[in-house]
JSON list of C-alpha atoms in Angstrom, two decimals:
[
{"chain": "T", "resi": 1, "resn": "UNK", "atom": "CA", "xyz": [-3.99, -109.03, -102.40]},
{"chain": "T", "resi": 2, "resn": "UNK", "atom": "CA", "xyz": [-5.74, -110.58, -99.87]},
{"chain": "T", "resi": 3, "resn": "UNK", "atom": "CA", "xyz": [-4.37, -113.25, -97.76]},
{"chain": "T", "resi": 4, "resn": "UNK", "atom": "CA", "xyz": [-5.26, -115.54, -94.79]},
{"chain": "T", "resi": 5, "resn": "UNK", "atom": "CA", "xyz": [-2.62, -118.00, -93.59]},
{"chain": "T", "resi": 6, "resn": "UNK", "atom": "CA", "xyz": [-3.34, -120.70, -91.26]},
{"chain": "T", "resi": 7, "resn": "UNK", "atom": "CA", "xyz": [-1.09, -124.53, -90.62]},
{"chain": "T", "resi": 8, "resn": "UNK", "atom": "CA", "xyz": [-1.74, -127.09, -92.89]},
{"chain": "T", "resi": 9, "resn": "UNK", "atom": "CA", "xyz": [-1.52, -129.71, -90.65]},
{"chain": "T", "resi": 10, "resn": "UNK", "atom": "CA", "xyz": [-1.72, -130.40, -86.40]},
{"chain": "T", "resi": 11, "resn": "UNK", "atom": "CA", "xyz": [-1.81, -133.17, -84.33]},
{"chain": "T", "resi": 12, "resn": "UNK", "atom": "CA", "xyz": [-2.87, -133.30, -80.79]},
{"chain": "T", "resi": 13, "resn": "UNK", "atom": "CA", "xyz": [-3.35, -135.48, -78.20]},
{"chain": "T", "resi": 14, "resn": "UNK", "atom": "CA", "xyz": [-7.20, -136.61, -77.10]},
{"chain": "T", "resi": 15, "resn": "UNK", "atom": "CA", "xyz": [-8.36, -134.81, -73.35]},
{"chain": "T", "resi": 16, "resn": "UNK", "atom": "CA", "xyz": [-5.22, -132.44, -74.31]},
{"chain": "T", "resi": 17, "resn": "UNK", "atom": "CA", "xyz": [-5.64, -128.51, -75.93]},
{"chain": "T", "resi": 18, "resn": "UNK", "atom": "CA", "xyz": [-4.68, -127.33, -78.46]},
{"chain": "T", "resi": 19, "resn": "UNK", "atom": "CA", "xyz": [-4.38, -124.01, -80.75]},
{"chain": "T", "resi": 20, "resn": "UNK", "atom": "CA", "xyz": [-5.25, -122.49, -84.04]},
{"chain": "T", "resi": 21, "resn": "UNK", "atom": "CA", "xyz": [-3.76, -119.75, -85.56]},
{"chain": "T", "resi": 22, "resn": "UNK", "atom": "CA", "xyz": [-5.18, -117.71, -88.45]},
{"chain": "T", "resi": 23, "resn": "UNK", "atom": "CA", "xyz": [-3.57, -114.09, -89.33]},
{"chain": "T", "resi": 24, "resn": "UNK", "atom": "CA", "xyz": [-5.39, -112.28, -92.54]},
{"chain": "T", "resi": 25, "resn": "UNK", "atom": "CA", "xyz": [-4.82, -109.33, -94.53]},
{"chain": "T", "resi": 26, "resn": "UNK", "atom": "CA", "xyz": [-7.77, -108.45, -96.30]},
{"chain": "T", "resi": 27, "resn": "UNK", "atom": "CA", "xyz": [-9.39, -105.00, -97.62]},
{"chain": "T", "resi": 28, "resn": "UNK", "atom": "CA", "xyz": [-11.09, -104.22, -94.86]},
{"chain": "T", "resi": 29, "resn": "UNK", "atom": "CA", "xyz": [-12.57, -106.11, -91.74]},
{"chain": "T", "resi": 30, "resn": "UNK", "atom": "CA", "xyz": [-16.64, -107.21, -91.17]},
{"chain": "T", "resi": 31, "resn": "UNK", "atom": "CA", "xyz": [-15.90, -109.99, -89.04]},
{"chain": "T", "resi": 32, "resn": "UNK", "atom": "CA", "xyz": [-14.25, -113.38, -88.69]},
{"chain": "T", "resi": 33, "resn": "UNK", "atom": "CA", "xyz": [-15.70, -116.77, -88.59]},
{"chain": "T", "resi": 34, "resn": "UNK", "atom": "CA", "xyz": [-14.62, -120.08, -88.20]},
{"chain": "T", "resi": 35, "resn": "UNK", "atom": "CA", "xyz": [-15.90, -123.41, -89.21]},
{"chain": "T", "resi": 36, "resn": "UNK", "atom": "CA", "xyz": [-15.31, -127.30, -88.42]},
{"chain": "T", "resi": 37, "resn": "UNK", "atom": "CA", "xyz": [-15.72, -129.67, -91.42]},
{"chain": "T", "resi": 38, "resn": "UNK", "atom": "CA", "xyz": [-15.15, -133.00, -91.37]},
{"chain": "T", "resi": 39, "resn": "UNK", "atom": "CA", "xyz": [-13.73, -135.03, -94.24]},
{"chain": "T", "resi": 40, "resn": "UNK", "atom": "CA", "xyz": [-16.55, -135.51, -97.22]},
{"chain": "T", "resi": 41, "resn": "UNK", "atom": "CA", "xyz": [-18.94, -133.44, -95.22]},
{"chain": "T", "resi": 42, "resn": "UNK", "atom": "CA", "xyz": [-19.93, -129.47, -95.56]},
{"chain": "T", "resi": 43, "resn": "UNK", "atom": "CA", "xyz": [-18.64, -127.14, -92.93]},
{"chain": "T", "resi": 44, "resn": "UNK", "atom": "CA", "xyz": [-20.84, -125.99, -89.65]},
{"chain": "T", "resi": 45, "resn": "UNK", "atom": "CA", "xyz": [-20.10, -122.51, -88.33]},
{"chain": "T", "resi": 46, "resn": "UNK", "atom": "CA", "xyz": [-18.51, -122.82, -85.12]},
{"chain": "T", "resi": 47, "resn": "UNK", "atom": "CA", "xyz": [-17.19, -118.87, -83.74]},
{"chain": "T", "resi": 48, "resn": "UNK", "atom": "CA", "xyz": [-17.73, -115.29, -85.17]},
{"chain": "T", "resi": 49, "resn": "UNK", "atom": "CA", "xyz": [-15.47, -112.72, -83.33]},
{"chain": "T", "resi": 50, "resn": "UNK", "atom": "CA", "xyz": [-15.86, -108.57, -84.62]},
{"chain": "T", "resi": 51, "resn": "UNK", "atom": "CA", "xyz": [-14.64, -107.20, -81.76]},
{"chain": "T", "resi": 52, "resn": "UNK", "atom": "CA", "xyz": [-11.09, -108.01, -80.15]},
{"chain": "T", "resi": 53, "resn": "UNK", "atom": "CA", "xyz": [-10.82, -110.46, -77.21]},
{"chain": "T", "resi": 54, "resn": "UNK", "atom": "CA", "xyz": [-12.17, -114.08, -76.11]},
{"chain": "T", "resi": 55, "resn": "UNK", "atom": "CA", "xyz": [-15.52, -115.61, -77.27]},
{"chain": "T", "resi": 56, "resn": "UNK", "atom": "CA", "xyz": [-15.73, -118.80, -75.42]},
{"chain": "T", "resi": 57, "resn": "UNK", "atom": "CA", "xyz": [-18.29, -121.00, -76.05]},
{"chain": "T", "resi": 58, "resn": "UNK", "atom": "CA", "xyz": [-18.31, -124.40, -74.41]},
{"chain": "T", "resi": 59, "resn": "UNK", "atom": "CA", "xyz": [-15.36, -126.42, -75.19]},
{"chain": "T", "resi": 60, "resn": "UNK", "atom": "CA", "xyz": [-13.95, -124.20, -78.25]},
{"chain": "T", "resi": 61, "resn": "UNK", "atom": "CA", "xyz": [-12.89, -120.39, -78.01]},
{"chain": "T", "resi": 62, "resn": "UNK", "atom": "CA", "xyz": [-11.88, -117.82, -80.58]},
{"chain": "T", "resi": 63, "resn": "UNK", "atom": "CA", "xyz": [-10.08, -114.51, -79.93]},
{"chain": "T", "resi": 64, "resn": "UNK", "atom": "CA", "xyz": [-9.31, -111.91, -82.24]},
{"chain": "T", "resi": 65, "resn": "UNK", "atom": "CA", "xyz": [-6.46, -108.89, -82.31]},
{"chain": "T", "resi": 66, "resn": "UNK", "atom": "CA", "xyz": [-7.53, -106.57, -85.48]},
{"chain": "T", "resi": 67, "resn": "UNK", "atom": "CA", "xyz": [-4.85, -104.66, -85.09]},
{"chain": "T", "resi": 68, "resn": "UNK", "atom": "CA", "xyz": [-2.35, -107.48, -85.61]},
{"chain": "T", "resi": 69, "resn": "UNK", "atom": "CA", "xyz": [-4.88, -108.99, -87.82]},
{"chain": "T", "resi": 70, "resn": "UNK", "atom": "CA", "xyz": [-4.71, -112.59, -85.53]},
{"chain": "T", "resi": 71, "resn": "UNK", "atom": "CA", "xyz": [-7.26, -115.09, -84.38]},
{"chain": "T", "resi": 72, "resn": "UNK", "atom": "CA", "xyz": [-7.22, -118.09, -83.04]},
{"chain": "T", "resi": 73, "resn": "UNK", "atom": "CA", "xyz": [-9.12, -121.27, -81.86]},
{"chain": "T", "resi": 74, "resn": "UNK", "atom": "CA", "xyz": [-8.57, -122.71, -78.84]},
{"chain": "T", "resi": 75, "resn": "UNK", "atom": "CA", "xyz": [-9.50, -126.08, -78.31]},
{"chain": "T", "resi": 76, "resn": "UNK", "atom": "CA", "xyz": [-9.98, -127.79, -75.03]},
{"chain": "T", "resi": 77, "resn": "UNK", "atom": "CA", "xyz": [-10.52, -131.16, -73.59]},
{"chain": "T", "resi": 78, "resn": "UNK", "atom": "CA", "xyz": [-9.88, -132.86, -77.21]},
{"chain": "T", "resi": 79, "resn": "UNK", "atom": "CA", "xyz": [-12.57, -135.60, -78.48]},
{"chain": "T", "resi": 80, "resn": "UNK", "atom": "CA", "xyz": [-11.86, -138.10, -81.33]},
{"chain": "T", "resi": 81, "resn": "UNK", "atom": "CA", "xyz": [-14.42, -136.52, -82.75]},
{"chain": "T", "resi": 82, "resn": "UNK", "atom": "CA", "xyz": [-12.55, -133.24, -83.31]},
{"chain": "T", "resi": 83, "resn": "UNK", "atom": "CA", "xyz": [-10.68, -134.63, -85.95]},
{"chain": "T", "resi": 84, "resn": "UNK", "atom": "CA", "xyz": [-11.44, -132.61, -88.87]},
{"chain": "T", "resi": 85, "resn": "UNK", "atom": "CA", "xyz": [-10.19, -129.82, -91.08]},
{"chain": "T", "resi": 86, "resn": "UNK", "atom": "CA", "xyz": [-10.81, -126.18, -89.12]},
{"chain": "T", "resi": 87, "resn": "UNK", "atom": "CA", "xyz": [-11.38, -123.14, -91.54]},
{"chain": "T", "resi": 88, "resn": "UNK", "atom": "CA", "xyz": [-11.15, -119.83, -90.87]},
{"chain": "T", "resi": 89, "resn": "UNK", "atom": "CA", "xyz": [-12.74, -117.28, -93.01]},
{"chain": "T", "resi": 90, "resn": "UNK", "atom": "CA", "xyz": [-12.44, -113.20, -93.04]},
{"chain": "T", "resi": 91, "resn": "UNK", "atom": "CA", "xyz": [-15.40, -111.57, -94.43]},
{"chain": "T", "resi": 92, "resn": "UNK", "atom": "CA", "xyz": [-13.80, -108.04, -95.95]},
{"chain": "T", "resi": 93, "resn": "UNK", "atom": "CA", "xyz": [-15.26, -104.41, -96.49]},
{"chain": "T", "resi": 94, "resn": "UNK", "atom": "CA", "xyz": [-17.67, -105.22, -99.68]},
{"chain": "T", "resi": 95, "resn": "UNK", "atom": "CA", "xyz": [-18.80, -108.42, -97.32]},
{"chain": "T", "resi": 96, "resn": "UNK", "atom": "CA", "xyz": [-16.94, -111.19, -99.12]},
{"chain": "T", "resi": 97, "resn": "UNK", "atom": "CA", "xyz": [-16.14, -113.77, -97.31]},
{"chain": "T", "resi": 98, "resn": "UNK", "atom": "CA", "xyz": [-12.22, -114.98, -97.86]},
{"chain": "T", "resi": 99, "resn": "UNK", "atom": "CA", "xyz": [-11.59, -118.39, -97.09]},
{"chain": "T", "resi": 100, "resn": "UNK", "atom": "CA", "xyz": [-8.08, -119.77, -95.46]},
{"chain": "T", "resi": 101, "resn": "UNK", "atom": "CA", "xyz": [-6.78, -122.91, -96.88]},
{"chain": "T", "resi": 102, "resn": "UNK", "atom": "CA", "xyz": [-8.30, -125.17, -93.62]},
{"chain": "T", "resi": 103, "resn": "UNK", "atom": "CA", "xyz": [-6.56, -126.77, -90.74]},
{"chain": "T", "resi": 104, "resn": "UNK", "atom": "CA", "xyz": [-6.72, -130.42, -90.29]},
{"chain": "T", "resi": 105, "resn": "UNK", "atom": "CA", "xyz": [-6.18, -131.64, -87.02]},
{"chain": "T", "resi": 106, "resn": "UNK", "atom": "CA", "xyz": [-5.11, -135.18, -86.23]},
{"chain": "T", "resi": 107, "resn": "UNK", "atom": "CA", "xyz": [-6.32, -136.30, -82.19]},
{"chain": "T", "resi": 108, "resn": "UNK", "atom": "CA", "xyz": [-4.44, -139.66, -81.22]},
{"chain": "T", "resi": 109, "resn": "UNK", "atom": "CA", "xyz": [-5.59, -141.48, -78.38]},
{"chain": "D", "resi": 1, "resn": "UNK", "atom": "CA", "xyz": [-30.41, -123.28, -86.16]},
{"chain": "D", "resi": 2, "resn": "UNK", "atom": "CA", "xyz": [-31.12, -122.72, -89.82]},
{"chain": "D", "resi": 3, "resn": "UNK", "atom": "CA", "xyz": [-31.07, -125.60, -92.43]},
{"chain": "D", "resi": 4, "resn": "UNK", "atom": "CA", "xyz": [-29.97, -125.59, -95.84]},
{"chain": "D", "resi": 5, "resn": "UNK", "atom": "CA", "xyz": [-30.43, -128.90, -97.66]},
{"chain": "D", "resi": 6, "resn": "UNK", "atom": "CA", "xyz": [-29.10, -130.06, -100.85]},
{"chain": "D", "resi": 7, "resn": "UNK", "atom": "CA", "xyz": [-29.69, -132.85, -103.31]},
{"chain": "D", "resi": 8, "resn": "UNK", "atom": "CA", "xyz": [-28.37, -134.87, -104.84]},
{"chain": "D", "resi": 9, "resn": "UNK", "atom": "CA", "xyz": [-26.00, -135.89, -102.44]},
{"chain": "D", "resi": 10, "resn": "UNK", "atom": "CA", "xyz": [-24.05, -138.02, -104.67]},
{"chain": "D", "resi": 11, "resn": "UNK", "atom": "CA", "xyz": [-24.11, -138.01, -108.84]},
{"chain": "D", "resi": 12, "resn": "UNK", "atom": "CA", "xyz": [-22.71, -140.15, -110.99]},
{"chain": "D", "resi": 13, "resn": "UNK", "atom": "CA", "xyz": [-22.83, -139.16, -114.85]},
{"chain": "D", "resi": 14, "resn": "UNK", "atom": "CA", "xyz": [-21.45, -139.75, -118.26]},
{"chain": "D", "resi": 15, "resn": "UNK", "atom": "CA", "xyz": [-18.99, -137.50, -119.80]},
{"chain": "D", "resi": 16, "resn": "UNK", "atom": "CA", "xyz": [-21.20, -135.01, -121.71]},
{"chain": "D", "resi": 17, "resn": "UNK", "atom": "CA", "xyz": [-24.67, -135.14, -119.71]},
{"chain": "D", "resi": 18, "resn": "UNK", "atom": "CA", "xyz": [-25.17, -132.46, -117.31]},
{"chain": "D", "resi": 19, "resn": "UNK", "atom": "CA", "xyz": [-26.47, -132.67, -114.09]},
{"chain": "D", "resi": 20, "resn": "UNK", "atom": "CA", "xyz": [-29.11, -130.78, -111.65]},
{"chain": "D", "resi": 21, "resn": "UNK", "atom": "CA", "xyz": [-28.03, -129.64, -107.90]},
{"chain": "D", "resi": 22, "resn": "UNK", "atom": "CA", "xyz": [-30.76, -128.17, -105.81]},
{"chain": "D", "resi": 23, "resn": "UNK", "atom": "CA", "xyz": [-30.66, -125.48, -102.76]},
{"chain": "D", "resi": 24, "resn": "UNK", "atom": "CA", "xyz": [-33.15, -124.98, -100.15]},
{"chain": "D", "resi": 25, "resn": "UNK", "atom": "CA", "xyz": [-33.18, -122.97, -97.31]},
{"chain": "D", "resi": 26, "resn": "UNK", "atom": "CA", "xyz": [-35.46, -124.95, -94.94]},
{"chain": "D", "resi": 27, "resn": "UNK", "atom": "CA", "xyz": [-36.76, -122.63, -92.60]},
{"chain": "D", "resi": 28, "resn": "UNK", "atom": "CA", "xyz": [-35.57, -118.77, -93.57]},
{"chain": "D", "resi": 29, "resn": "UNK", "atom": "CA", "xyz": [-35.59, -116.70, -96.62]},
{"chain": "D", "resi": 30, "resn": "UNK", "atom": "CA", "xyz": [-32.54, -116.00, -98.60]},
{"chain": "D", "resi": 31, "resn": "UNK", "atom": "CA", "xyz": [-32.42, -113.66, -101.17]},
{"chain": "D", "resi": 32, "resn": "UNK", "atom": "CA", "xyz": [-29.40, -114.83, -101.57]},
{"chain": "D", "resi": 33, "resn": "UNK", "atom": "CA", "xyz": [-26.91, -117.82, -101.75]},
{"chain": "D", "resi": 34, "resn": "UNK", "atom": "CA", "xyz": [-23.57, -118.76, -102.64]},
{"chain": "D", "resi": 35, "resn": "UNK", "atom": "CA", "xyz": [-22.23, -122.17, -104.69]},
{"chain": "D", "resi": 36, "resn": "UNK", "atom": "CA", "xyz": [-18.55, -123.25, -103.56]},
{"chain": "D", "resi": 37, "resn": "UNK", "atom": "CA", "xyz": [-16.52, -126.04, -104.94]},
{"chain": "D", "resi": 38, "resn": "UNK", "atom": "CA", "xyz": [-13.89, -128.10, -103.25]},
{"chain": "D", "resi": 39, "resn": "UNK", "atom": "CA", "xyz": [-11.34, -130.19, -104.56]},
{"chain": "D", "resi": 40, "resn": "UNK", "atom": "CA", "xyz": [-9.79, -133.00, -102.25]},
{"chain": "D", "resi": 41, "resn": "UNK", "atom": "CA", "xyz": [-7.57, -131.53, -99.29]},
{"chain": "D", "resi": 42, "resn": "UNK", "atom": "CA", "xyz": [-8.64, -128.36, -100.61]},
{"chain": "D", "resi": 43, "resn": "UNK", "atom": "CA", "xyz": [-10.32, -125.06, -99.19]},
{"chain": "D", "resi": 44, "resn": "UNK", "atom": "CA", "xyz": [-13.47, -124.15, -100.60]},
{"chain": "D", "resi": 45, "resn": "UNK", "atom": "CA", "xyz": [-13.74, -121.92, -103.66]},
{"chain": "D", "resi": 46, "resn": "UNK", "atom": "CA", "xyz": [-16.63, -119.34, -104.38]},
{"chain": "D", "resi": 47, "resn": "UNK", "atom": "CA", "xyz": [-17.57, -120.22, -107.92]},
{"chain": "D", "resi": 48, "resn": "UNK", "atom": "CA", "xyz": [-20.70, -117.49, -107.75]},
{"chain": "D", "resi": 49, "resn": "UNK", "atom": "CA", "xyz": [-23.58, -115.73, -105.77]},
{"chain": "D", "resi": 50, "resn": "UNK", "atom": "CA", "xyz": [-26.91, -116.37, -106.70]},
{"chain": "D", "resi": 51, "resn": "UNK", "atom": "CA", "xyz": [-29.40, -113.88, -106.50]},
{"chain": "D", "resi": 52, "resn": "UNK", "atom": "CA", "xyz": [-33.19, -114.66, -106.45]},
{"chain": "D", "resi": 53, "resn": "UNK", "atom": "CA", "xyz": [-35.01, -112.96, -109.15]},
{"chain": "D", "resi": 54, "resn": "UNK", "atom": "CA", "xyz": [-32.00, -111.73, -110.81]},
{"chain": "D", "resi": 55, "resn": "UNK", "atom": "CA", "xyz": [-28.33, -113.02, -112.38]},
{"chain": "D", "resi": 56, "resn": "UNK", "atom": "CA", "xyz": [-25.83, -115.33, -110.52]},
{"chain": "D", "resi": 57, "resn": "UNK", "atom": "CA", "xyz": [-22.39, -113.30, -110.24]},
{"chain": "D", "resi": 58, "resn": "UNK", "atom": "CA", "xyz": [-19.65, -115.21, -110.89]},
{"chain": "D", "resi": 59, "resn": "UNK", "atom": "CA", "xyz": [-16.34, -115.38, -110.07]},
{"chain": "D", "resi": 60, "resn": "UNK", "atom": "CA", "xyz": [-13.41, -114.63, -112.36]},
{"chain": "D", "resi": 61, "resn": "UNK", "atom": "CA", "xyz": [-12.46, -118.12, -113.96]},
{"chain": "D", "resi": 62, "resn": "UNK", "atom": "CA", "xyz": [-16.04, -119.75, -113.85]},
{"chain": "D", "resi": 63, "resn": "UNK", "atom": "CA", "xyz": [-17.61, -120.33, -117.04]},
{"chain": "D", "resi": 64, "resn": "UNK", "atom": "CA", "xyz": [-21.23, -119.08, -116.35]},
{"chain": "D", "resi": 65, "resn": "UNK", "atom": "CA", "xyz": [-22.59, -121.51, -119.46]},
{"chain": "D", "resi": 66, "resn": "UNK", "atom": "CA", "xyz": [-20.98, -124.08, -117.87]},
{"chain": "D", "resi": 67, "resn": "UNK", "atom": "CA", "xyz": [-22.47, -123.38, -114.33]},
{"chain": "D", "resi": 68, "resn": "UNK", "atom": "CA", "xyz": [-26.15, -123.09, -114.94]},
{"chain": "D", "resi": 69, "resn": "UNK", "atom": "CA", "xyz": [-27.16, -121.25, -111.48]},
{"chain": "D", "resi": 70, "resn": "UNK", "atom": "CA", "xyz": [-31.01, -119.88, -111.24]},
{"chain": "D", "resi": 71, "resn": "UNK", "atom": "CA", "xyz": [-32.47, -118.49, -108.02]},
{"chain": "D", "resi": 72, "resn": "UNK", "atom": "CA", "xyz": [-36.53, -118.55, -108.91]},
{"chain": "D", "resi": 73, "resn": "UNK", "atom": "CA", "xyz": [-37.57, -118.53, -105.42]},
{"chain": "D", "resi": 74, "resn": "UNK", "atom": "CA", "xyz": [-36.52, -116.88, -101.79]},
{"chain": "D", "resi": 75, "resn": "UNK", "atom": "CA", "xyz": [-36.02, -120.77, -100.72]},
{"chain": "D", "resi": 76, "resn": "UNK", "atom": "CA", "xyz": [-34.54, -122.52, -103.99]},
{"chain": "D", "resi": 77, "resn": "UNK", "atom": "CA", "xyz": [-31.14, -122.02, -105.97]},
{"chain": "D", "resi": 78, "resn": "UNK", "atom": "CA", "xyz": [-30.49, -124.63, -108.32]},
{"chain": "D", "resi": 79, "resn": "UNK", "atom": "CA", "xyz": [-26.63, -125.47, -109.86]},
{"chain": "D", "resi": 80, "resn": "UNK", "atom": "CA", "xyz": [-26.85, -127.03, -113.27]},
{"chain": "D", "resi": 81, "resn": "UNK", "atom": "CA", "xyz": [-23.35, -128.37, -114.69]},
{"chain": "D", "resi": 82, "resn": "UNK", "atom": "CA", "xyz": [-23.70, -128.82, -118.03]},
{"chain": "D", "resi": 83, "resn": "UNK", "atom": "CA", "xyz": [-21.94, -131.25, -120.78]},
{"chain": "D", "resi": 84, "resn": "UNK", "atom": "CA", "xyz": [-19.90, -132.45, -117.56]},
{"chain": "D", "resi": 85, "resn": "UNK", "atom": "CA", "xyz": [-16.61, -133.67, -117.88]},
{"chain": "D", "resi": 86, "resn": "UNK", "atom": "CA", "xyz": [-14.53, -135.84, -115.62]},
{"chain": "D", "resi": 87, "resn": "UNK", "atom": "CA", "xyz": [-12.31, -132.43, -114.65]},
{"chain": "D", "resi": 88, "resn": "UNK", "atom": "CA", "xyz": [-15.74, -131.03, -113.01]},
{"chain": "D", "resi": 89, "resn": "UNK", "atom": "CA", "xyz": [-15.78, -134.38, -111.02]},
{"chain": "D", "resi": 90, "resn": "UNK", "atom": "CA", "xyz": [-15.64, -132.39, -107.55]},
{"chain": "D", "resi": 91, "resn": "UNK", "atom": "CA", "xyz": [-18.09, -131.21, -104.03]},
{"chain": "D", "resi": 92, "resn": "UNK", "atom": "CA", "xyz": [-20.20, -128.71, -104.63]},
{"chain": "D", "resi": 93, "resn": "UNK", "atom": "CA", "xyz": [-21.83, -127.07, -101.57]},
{"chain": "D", "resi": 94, "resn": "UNK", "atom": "CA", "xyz": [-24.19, -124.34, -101.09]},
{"chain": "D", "resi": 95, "resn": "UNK", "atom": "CA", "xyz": [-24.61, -121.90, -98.43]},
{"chain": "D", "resi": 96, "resn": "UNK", "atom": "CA", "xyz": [-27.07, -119.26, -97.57]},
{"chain": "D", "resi": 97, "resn": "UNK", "atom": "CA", "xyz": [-27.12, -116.49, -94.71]},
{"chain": "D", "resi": 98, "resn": "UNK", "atom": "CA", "xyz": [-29.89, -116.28, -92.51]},
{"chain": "D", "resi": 99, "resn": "UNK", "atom": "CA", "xyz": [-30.06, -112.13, -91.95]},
{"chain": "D", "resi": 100, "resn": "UNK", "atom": "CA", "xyz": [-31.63, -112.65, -88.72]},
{"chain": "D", "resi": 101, "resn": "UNK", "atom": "CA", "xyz": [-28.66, -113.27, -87.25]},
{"chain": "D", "resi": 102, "resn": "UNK", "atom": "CA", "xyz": [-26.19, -110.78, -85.94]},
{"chain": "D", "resi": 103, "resn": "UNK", "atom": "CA", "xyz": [-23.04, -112.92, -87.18]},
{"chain": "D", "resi": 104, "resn": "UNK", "atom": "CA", "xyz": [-24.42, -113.70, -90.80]},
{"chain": "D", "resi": 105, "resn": "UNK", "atom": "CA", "xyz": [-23.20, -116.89, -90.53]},
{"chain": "D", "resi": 106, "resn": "UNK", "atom": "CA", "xyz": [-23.25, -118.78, -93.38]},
{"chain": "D", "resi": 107, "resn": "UNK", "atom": "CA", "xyz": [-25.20, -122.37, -93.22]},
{"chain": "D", "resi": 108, "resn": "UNK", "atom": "CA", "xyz": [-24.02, -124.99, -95.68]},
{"chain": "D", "resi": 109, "resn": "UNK", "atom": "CA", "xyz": [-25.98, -127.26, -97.25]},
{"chain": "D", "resi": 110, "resn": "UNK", "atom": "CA", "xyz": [-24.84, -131.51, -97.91]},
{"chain": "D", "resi": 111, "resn": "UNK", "atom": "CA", "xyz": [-23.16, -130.62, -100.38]},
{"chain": "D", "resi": 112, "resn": "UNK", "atom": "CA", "xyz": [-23.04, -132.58, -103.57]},
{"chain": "D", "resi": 113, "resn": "UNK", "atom": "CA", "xyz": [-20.45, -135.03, -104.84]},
{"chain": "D", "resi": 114, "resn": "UNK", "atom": "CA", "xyz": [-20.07, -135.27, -108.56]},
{"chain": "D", "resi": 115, "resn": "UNK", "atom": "CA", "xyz": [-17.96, -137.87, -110.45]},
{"chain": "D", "resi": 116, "resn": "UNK", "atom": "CA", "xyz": [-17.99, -137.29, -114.15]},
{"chain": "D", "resi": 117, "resn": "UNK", "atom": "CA", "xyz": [-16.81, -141.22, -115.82]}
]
């Protein structure tokens, strides 16, 4: 079946970094995205990686190793406001997109 | 980027009375979109595809005369839960992929809170 595992649960400190793991197994490979969504609100796309290595883009990165079917987001100089739920998503061979369970990260002051 | 808006954002209904949710894609065409529900503290969950001039595709477990979904236009899907009950008391959110974008990215709309009394 097909299978994306990421924490349930982190808690980081605000101006500090932290990480997000995601590892999949999925029929196939067509990218994978991740999204921010913040409690009782939809989810905003925030990273797509295809190819293997680093997309950085501003404050948040996301890398990718297909072969060890891995990603994760990196974020940096941590905001209140990046409390939320972070979900990463695989989209497979016949282009569905399969949905991890969501991160929620905690910042404390 | 592109918008997707939905509405209602909130619903409150009566057990039994079923209820309208509207898509748009603002400002791109989308032959097709996709309804999700979410449950509290809980990932999202692809009840179907919706496909504009033709049938929704559902997902295995999702009563499709429950789920009213018709796709009349490039720019409208519309979600229509009918004889609600307080177990369909959930978020609904749509999204829709703009395919002038490399990524595909999917843009989500308000999404819509039901509670079913």
């Amino acid at each position: 079946g097909q299978n994306i595992d990421q924490p349930t649960e982190m808690t980081a400190t605000e101006g500090a970094i932290v990480q997000i793991n995601c590892t999949y197994q999925t029929s196939g490979f067509n990218g994978l995205f991740w999204y921010q969504q913040h409690a009782g609100e939809a989810p905003t796309f925030l990273s797509y990686n295809v190819l293997d290595g680093l997309e950085e883009k501003g404050r948040f990165s996301s890398f990718l190793s297909r072969s060890k079917g891995y990603s994760y987001l990196l974020l940096k100089e941590l905001q209140m406001k990046d409390s939320a739920s972070y979900l990463c998503a695989v989209r497979d061979s016949n282009y569905q997109l399969i949905w991890g369970a969501g991160t929620k990260l905690i910042i404390k002051p | 980027g592109a918008v997707v808006s939905q509405h209602p954002s909130w619903v409150i209904c009566k057990s039994g009375t079923s209820v309208k949710i509207e898509c748009r894609s603002l400002d791109f065409q989308a032959t097709t979109m996709f309804w999700y529900r979410q449950f509290p503290k809980q990932s999202l969950m692809l009840m179907a595809t919706s496909n504009e001039g033709s049938k929704a595709t559902y997902e295995q477990g999702v009563e499709k005369d429950k789920f009213l979904i018709n796709h009349a236009s490039l720019t409208l899907s519309t979600l229509t839960v009918t004889s609600a009950h307080p177990e369909d008391s959930s978020f609904y959110i749509c999204s829709a992929r703009d395919l002038d974008r490399e990524a595909g990215e999917l843009f989500f709309g308000e999404g819509s809170r039901l509670t079913v009394l």
